[in-house]
GROMACS .gro file of C-alpha atoms in nm:
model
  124
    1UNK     CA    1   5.524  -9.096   7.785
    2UNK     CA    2   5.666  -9.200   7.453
    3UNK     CA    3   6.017  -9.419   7.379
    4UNK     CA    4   6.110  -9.276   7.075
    5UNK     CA    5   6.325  -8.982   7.203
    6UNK     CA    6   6.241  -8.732   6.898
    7UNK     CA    7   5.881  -8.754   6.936
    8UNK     CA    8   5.914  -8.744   7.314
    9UNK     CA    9   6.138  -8.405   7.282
   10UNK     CA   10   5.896  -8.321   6.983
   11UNK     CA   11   5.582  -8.350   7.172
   12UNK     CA   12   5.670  -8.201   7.512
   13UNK     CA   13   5.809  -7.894   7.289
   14UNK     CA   14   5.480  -7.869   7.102
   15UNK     CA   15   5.280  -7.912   7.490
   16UNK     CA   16   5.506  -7.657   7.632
   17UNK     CA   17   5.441  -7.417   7.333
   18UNK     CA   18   5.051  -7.453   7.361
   19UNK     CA   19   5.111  -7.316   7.743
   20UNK     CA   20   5.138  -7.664   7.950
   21UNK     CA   21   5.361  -7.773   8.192
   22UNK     CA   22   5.499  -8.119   8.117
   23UNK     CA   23   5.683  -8.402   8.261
   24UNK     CA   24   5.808  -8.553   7.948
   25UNK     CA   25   5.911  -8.933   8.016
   26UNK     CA   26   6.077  -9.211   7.779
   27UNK     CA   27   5.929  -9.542   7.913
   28UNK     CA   28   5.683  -9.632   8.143
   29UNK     CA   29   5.839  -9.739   8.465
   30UNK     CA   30   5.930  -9.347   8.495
   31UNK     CA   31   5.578  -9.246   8.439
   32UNK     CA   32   5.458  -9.529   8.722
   33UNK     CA   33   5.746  -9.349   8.982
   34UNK     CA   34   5.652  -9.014   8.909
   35UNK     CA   35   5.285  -9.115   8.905
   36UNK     CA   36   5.285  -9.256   9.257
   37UNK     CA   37   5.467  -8.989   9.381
   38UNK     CA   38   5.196  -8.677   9.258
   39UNK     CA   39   4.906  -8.604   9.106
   40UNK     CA   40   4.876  -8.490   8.751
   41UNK     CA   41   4.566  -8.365   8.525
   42UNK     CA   42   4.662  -8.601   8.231
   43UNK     CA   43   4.804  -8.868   8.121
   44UNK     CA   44   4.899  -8.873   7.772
   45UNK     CA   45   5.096  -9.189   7.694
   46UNK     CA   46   5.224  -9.433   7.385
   47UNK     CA   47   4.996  -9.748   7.405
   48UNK     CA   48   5.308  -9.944   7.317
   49UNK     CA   49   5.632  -9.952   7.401
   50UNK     CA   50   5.925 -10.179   7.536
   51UNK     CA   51   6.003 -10.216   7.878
   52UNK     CA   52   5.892 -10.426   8.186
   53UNK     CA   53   5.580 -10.192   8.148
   54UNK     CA   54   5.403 -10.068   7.830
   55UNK     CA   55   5.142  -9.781   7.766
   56UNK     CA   56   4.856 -10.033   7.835
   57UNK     CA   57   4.961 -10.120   8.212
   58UNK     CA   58   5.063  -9.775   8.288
   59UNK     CA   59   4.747  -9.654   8.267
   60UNK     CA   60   4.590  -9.950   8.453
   61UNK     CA   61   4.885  -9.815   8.734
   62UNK     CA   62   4.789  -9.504   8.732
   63UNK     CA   63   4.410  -9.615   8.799
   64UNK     CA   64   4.484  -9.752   9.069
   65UNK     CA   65   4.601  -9.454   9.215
   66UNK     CA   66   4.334  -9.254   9.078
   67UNK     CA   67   4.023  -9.440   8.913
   68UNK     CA   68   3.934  -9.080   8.769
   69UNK     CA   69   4.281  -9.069   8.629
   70UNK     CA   70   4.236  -8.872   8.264
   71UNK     CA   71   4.404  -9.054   8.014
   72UNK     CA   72   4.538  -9.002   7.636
   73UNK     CA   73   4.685  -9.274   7.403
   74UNK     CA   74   4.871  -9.279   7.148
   75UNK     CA   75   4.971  -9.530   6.910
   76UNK     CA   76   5.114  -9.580   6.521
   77UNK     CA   77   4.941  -9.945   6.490
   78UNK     CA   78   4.642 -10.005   6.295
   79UNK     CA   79   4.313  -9.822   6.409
   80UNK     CA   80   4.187 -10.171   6.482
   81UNK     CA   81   4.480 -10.266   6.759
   82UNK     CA   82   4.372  -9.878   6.867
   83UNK     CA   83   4.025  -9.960   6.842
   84UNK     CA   84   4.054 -10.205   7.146
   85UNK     CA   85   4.243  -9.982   7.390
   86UNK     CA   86   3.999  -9.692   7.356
   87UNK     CA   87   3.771  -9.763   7.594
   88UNK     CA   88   4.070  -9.719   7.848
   89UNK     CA   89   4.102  -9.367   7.753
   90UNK     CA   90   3.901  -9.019   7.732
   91UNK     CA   91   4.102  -8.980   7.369
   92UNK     CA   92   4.299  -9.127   7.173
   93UNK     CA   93   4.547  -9.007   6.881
   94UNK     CA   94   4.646  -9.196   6.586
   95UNK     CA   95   5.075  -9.191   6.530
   96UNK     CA   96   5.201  -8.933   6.307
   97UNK     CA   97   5.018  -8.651   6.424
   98UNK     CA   98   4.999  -8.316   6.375
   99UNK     CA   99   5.066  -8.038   6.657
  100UNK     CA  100   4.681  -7.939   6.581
  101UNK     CA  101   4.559  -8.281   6.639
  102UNK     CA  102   4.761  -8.298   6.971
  103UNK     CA  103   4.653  -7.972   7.070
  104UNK     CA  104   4.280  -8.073   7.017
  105UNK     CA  105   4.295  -8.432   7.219
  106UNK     CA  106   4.487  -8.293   7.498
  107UNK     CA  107   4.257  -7.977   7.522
  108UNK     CA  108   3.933  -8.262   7.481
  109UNK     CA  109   4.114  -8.436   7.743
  110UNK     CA  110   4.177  -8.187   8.017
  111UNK     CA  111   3.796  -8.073   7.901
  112UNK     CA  112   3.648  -8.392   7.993
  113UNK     CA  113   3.842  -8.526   8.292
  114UNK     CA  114   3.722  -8.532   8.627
  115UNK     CA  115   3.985  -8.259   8.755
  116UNK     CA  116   3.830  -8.040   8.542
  117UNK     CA  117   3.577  -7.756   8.662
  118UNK     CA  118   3.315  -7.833   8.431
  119UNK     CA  119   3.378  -8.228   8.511
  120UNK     CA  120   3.244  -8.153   8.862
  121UNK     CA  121   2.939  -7.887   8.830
  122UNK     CA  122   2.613  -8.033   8.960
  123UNK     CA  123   2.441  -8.274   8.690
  124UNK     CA  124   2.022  -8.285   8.669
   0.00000   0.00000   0.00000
């Protein structure tokens, strides 16, 4: 989820390259409608942007409908405004970033979530 259209195009292009399907949206009132609608194994979303809804209450939306819900942000403010929205989020990835970077987080992401195999293997 990201407003700027050329890092939104830019992004799901890089995502799409790396081999994942994506469901690229431009604010987050589409992300909430397609959220409650299906189920998807990350969220990787802009922390801030304009709208009745920003990054920050989309993902609190989309824990609602699942508290497991893996989550991404992104954001181009200071690593201290980041620093406070972390704990929201299994990673988090610093605005501009490279397709390596992105690559990594997501990967980390989907790695960690609860959707994922190794999420749900028996602990000691």
């Amino acid at each position: 989820v990201e407003n700027e259209p050329r890092l939104l195009s830019m992004t799901a292009e890089w995502l799409r390259g790396l081999g994942y399907t994506v469901q690229a949206c431009a604010s987050a009132d589409e992300a909430a409608a397609l959220l409650a609608s299906r189920d998807f194994d990350l969220l990787f979303t802009d922390a801030v942007m304009p709208g009745a809804l920003d990054g920050m209450d989309l993902v609190v939306r989309a824990r609602e409908l699942d508290p497991a819900q893996p989550v991404v942000l992104t954001s181009g403010f200071s690593a201290h405004h980041a620093e406070q929205r972390r704990d929201m989020a299994l990673g988090y990835l610093q605005k501009p970033y490279s397709k390596s970077e992105l690559a990594q987080t997501v990967r980390r992401g989907l790695d960690h979530g609860p959707h994922h195999p190794r999420a749900t293997e028996a602990r000691p």
